[in-house]
PDB file of C-alpha atoms in Angstrom:
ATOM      1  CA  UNK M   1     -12.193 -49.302  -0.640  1.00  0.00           C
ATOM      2  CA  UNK M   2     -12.574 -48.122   3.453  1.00  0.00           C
ATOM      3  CA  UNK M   3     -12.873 -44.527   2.159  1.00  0.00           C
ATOM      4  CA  UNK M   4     -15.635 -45.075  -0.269  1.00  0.00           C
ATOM      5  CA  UNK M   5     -16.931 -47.050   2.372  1.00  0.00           C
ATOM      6  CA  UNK M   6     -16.568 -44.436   5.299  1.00  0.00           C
ATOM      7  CA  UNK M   7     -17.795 -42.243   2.588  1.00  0.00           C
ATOM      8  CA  UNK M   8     -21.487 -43.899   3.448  1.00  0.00           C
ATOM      9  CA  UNK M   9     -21.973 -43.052   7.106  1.00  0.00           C
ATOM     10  CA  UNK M  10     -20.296 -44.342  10.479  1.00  0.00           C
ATOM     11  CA  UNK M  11     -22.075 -48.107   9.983  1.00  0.00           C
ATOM     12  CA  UNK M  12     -19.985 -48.931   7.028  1.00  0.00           C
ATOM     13  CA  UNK M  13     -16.663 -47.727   8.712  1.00  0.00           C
ATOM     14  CA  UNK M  14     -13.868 -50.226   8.405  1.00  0.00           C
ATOM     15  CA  UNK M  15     -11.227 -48.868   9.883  1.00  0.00           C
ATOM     16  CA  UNK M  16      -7.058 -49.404   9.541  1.00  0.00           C
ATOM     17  CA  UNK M  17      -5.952 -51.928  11.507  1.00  0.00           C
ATOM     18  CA  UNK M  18      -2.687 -50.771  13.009  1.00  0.00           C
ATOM     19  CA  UNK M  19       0.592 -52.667  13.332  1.00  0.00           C
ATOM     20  CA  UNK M  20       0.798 -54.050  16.639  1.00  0.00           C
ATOM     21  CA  UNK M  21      -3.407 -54.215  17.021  1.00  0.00           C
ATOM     22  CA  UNK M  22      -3.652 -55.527  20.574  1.00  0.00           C
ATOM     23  CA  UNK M  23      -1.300 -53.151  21.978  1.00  0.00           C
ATOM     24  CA  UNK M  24      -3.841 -50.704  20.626  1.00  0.00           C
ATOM     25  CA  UNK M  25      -6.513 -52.124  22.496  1.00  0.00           C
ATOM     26  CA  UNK M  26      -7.749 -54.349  19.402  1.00  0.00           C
ATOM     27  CA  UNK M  27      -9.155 -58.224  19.430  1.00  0.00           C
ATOM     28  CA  UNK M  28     -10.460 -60.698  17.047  1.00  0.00           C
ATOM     29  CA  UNK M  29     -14.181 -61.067  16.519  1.00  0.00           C
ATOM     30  CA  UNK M  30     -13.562 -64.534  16.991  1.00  0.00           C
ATOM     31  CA  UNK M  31     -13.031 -63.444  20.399  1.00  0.00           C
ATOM     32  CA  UNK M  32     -16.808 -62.445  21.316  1.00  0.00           C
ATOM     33  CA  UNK M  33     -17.438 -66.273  20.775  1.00  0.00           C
ATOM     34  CA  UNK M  34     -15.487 -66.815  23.795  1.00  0.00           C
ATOM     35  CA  UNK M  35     -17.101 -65.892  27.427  1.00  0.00           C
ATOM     36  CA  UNK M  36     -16.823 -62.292  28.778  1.00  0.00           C
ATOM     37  CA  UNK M  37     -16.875 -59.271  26.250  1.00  0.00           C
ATOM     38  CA  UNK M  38     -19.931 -59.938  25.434  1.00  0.00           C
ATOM     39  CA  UNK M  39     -21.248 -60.602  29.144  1.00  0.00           C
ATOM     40  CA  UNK M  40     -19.443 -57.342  29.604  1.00  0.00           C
ATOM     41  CA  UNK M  41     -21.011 -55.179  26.844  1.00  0.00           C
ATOM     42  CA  UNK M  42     -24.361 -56.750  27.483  1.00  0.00           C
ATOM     43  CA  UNK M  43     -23.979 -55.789  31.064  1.00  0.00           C
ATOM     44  CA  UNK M  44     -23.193 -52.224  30.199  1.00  0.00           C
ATOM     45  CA  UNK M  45     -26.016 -51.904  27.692  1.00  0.00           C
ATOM     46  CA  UNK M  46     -28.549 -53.234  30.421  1.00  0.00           C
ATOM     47  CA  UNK M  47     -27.042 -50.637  32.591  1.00  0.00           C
ATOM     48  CA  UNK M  48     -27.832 -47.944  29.854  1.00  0.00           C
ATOM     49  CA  UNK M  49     -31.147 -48.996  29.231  1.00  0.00           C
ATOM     50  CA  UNK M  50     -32.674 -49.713  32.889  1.00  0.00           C
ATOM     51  CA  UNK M  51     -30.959 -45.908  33.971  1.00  0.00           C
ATOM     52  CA  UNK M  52     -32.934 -44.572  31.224  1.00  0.00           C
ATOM     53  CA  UNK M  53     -36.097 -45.969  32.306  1.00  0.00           C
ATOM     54  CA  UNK M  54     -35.560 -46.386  35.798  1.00  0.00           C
ATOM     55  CA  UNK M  55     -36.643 -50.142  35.552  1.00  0.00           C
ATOM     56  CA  UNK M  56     -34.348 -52.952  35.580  1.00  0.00           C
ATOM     57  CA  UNK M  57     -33.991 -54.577  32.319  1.00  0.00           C
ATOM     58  CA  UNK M  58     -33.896 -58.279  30.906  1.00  0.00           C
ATOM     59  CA  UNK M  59     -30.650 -59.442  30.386  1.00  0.00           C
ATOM     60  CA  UNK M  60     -32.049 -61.050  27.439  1.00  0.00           C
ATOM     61  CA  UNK M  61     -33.498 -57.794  25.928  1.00  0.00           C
ATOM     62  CA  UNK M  62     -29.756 -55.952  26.506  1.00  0.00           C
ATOM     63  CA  UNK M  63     -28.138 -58.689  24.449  1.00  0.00           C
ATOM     64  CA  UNK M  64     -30.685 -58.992  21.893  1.00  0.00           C
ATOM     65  CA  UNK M  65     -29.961 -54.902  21.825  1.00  0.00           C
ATOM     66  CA  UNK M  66     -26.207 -55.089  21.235  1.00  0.00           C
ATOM     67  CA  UNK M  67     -26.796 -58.406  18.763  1.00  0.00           C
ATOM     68  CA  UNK M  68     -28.508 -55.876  16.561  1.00  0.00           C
ATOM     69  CA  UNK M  69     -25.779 -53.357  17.101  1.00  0.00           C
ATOM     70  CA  UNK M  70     -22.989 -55.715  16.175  1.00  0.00           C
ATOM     71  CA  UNK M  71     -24.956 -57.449  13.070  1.00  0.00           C
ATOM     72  CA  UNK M  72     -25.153 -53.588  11.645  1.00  0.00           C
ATOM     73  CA  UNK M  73     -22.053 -53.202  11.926  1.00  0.00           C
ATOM     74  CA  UNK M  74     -20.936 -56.324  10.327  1.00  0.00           C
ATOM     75  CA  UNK M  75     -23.590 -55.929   7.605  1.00  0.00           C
ATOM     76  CA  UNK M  76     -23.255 -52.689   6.362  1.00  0.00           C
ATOM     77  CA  UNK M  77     -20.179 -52.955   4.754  1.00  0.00           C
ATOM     78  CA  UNK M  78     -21.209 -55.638   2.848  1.00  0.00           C
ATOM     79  CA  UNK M  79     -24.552 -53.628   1.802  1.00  0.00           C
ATOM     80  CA  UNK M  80     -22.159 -50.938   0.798  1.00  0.00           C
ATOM     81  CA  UNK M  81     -19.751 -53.222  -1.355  1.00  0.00           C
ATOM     82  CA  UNK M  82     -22.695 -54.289  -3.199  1.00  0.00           C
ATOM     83  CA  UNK M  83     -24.280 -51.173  -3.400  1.00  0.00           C
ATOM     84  CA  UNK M  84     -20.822 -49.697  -4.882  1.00  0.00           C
ATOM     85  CA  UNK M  85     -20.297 -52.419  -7.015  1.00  0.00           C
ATOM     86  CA  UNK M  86     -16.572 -53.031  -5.311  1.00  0.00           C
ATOM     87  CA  UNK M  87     -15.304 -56.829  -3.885  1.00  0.00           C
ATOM     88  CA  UNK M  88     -16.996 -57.284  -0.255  1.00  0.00           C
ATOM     89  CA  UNK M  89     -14.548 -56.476   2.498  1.00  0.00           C
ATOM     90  CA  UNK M  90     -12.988 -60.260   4.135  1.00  0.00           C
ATOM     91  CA  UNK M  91     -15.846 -60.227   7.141  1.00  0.00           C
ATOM     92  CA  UNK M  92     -14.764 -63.083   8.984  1.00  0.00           C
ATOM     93  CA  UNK M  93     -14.200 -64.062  12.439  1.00  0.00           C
ATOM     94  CA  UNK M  94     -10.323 -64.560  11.864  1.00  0.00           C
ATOM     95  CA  UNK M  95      -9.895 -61.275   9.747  1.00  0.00           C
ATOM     96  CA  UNK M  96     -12.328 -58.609  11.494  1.00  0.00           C
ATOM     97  CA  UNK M  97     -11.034 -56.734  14.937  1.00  0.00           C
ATOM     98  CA  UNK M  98     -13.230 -54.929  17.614  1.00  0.00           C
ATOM     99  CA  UNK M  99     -12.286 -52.921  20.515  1.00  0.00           C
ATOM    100  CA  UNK M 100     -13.870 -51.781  23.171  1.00  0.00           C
ATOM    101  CA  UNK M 101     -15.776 -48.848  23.459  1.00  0.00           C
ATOM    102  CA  UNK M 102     -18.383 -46.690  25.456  1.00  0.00           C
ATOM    103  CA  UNK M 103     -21.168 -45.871  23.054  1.00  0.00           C
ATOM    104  CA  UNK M 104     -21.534 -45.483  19.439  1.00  0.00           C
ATOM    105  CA  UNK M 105     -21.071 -47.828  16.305  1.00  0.00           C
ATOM    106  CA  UNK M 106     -19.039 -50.679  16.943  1.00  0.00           C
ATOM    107  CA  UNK M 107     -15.236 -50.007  16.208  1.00  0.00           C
ATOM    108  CA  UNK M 108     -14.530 -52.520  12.861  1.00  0.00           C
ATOM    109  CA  UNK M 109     -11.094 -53.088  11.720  1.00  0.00           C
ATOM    110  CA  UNK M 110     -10.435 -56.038   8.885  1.00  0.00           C
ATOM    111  CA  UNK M 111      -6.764 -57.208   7.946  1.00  0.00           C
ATOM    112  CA  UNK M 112      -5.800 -56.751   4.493  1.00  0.00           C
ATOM    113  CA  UNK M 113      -7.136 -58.315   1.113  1.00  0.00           C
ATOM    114  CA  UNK M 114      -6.099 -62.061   0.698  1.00  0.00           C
ATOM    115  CA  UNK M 115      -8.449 -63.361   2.571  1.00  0.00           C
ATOM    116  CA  UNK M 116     -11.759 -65.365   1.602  1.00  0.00           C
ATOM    117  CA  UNK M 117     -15.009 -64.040   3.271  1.00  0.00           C
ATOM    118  CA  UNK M 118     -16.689 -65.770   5.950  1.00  0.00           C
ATOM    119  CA  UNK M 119     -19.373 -63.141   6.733  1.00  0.00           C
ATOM    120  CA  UNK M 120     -22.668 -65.728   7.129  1.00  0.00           C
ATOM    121  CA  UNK M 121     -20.206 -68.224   9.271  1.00  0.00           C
ATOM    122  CA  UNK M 122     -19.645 -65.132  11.350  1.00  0.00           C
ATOM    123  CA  UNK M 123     -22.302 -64.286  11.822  1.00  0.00           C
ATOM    124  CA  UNK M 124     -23.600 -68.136  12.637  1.00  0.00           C
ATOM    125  CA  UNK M 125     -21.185 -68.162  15.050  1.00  0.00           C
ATOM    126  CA  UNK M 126     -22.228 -64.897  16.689  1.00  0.00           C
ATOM    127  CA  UNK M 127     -25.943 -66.127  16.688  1.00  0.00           C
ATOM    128  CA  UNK M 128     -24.838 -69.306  18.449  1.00  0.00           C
ATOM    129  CA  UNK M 129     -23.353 -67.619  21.095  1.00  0.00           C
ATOM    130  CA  UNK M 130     -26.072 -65.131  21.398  1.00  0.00           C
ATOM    131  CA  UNK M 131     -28.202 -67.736  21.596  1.00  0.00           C
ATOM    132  CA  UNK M 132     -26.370 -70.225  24.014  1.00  0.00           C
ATOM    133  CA  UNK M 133     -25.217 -67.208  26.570  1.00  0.00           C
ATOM    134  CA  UNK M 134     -28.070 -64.986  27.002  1.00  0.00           C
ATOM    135  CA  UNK M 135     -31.363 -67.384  26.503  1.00  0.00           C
ATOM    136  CA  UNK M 136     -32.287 -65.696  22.755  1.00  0.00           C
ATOM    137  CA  UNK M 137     -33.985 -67.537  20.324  1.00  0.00           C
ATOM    138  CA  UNK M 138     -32.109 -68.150  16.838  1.00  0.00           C
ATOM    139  CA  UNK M 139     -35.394 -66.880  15.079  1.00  0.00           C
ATOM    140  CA  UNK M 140     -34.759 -63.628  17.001  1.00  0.00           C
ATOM    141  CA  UNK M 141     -31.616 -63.357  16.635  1.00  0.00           C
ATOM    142  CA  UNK M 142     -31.609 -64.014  12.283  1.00  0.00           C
ATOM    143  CA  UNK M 143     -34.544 -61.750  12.715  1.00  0.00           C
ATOM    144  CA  UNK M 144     -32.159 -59.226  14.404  1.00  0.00           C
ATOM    145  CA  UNK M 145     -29.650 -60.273  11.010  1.00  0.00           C
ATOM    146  CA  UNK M 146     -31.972 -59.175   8.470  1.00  0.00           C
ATOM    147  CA  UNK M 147     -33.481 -56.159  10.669  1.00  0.00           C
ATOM    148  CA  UNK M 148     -29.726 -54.923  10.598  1.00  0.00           C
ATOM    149  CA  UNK M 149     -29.302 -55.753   6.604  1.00  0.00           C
ATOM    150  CA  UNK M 150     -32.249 -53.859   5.622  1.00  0.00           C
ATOM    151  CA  UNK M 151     -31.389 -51.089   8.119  1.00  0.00           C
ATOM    152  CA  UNK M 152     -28.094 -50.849   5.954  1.00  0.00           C
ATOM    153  CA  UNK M 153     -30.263 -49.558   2.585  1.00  0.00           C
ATOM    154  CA  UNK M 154     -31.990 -47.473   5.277  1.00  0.00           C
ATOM    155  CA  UNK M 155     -29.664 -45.820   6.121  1.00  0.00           C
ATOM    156  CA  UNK M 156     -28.163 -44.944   2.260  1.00  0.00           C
ATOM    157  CA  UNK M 157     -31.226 -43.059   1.677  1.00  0.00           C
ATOM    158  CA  UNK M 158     -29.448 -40.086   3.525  1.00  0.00           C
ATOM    159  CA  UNK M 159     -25.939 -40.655   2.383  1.00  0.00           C
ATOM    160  CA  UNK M 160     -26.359 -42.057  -1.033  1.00  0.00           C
ATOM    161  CA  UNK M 161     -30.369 -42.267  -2.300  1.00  0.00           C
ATOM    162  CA  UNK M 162     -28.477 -43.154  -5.419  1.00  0.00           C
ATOM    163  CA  UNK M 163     -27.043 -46.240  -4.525  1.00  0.00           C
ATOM    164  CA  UNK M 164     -30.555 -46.883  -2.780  1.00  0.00           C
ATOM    165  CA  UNK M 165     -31.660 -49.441  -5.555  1.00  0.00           C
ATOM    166  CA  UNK M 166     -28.674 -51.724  -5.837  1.00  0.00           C
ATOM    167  CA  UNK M 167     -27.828 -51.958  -1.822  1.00  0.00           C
ATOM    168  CA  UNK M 168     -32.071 -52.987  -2.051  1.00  0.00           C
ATOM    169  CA  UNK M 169     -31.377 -55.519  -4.518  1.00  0.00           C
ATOM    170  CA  UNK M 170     -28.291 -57.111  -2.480  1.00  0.00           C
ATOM    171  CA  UNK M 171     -30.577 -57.136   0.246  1.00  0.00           C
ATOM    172  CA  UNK M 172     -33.776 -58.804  -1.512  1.00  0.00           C
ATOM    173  CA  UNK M 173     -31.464 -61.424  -3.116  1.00  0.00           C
ATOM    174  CA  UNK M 174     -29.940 -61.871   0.369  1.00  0.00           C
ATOM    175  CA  UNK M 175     -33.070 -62.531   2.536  1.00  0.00           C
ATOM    176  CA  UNK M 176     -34.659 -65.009  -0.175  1.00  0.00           C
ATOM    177  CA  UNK M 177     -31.476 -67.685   1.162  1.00  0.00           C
ATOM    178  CA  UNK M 178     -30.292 -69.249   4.417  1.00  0.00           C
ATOM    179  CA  UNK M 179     -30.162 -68.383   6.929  1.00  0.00           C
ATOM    180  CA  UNK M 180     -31.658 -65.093   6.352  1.00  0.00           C
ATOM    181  CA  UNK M 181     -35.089 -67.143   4.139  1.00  0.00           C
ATOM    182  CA  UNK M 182     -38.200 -66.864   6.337  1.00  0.00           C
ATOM    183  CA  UNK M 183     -37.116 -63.943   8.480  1.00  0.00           C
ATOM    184  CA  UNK M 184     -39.302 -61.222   7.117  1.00  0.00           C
ATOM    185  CA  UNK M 185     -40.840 -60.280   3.716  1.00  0.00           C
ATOM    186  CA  UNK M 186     -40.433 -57.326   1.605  1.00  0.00           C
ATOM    187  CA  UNK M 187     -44.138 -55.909   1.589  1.00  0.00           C
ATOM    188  CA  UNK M 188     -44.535 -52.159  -0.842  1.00  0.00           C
ATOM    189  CA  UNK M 189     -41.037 -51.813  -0.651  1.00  0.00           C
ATOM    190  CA  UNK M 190     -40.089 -52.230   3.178  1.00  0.00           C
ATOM    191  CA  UNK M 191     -38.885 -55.048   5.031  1.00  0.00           C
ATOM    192  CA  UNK M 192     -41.374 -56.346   7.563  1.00  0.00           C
ATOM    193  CA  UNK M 193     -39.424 -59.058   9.831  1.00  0.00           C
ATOM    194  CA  UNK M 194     -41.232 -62.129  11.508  1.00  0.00           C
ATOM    195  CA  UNK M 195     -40.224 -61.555  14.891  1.00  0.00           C
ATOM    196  CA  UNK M 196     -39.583 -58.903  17.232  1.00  0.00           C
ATOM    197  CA  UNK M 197     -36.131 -57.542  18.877  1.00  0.00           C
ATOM    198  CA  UNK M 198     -38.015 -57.255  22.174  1.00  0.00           C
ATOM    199  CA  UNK M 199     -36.729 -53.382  22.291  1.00  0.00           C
ATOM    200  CA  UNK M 200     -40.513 -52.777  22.859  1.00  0.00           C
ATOM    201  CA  UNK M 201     -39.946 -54.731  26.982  1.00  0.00           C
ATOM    202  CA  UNK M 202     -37.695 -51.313  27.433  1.00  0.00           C
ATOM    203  CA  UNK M 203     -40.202 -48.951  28.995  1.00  0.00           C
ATOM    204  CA  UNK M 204     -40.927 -46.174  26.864  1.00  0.00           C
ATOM    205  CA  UNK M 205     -38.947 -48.518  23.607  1.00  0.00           C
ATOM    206  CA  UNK M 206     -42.068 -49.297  21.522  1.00  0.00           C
ATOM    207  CA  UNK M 207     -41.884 -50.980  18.848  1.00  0.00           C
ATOM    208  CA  UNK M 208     -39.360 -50.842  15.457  1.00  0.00           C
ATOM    209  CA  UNK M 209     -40.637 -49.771  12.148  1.00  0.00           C
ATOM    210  CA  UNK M 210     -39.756 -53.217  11.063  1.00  0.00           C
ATOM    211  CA  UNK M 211     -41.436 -55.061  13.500  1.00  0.00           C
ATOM    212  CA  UNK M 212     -44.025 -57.865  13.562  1.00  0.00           C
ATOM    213  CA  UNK M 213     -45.917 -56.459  16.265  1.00  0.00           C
ATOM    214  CA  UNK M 214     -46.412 -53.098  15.217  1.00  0.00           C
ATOM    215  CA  UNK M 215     -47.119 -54.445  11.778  1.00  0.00           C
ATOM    216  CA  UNK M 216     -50.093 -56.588  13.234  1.00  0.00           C
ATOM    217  CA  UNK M 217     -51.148 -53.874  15.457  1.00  0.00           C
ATOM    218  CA  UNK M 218     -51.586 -51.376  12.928  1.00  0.00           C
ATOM    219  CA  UNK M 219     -53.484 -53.914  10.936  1.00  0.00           C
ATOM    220  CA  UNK M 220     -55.536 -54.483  13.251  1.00  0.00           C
ATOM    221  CA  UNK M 221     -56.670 -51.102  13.495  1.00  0.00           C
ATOM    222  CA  UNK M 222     -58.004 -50.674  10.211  1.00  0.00           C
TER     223      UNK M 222
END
């Protein structure tokens, strides 16, 4: 199933865990709920993003950044599953491995088959520490959930326009339940989330095709 889903595009990468994984470098996702790789990653995106624009940015704004980064990358595998019509991979906090890298995807690795998924208890948990570490609110952060979920079928369109209309489906049925319910609405086809990411506080970011506030702004110039 990892090649058909590395078939789709670098966000739907699992990869092989090796024998041995934290000699290679690898470590639990469970392990981002504890303090310091995700200070550290947050620290280097905020880096990133204030040398591009040559003003320091919000802590709050980097980690709502790599939130959205890491929720792709946990979603889009399940998107794909669905959109293949195989068994989602076992997305949990116990059976998914990261390691640490410069820029780029997130590196995914899950353990074998056997185990039960736990991908919206991840993800809970991820949202909790978000939330709790870097001063995010939850809305934001779910918003950032279902951003990344639709941004899944997005990105099919170039890989697989074929598999467009199931992955769409997966992701309809999946934003009308908690804790995805009440993020955003499907309006003529594209998602339109309730809150913002806060990329646009990067100068030059502007706003997300998804977002609230461009949404209302273009409405309001009609």
């Amino acid at each position: 199933m990892n090649e058909e889903l590395a078939a789709l595009g670098s966000y739907f990468v699992l990869e092989a865990l090796p024998d041995g994984p934290v000699a290679h470098g690898w470590r639990r996702l469970a392990d981002l709920c504890e303090p310091g790789p995700l200070e550290a990653r947050t620290a280097d995106v905020r880096r990133v993003l204030s040398g591009t624009s040559g003003v320091e940015v919000e802590e709050r704004v980097a980690a709502s950044t790599v939130s959205l980064g890491l929720f792709s990358r946990l979603l889009s595998p399940a998107v794909g599953a669905a959109a293949l019509g195989v068994p989602a991979p076992p997305l949990a906090l116990d059976t998914v491995w990261w390691r640490p890298f410069e820029s780029g995807p997130w590196p995914l690795a899950v353990e074998p088959a056997g185990h039960p998924p736990g991908l919206d208890e991840a993800l809970s948990s991820l949202v909790d520490r978000f939330a709790t570490g870097f001063g995010l609110s939850r809305t934001i952060l779910w918003g950032n959930a279902s951003s990344a979920l639709f941004g899944a079928v997005a990105g099919l369109r170039a890989s697989r326009p074929d598999l467009v209309p199931a992955a769409a489906a997966f992701a309809v049925a999946t934003l009308g339940r908690h804790p995805y319910a009440g993020t955003g609405d499907v309006v003529r086809g594209a998602f339109v989330r309730r809150s913002c990411c806060l990329y646009y506080r990067v100068p030059g970011g502007g706003y997300c095709g998804d977002c609230v506030l461009e949404s209302r702004r273009r409405a309001g110039g009609r």
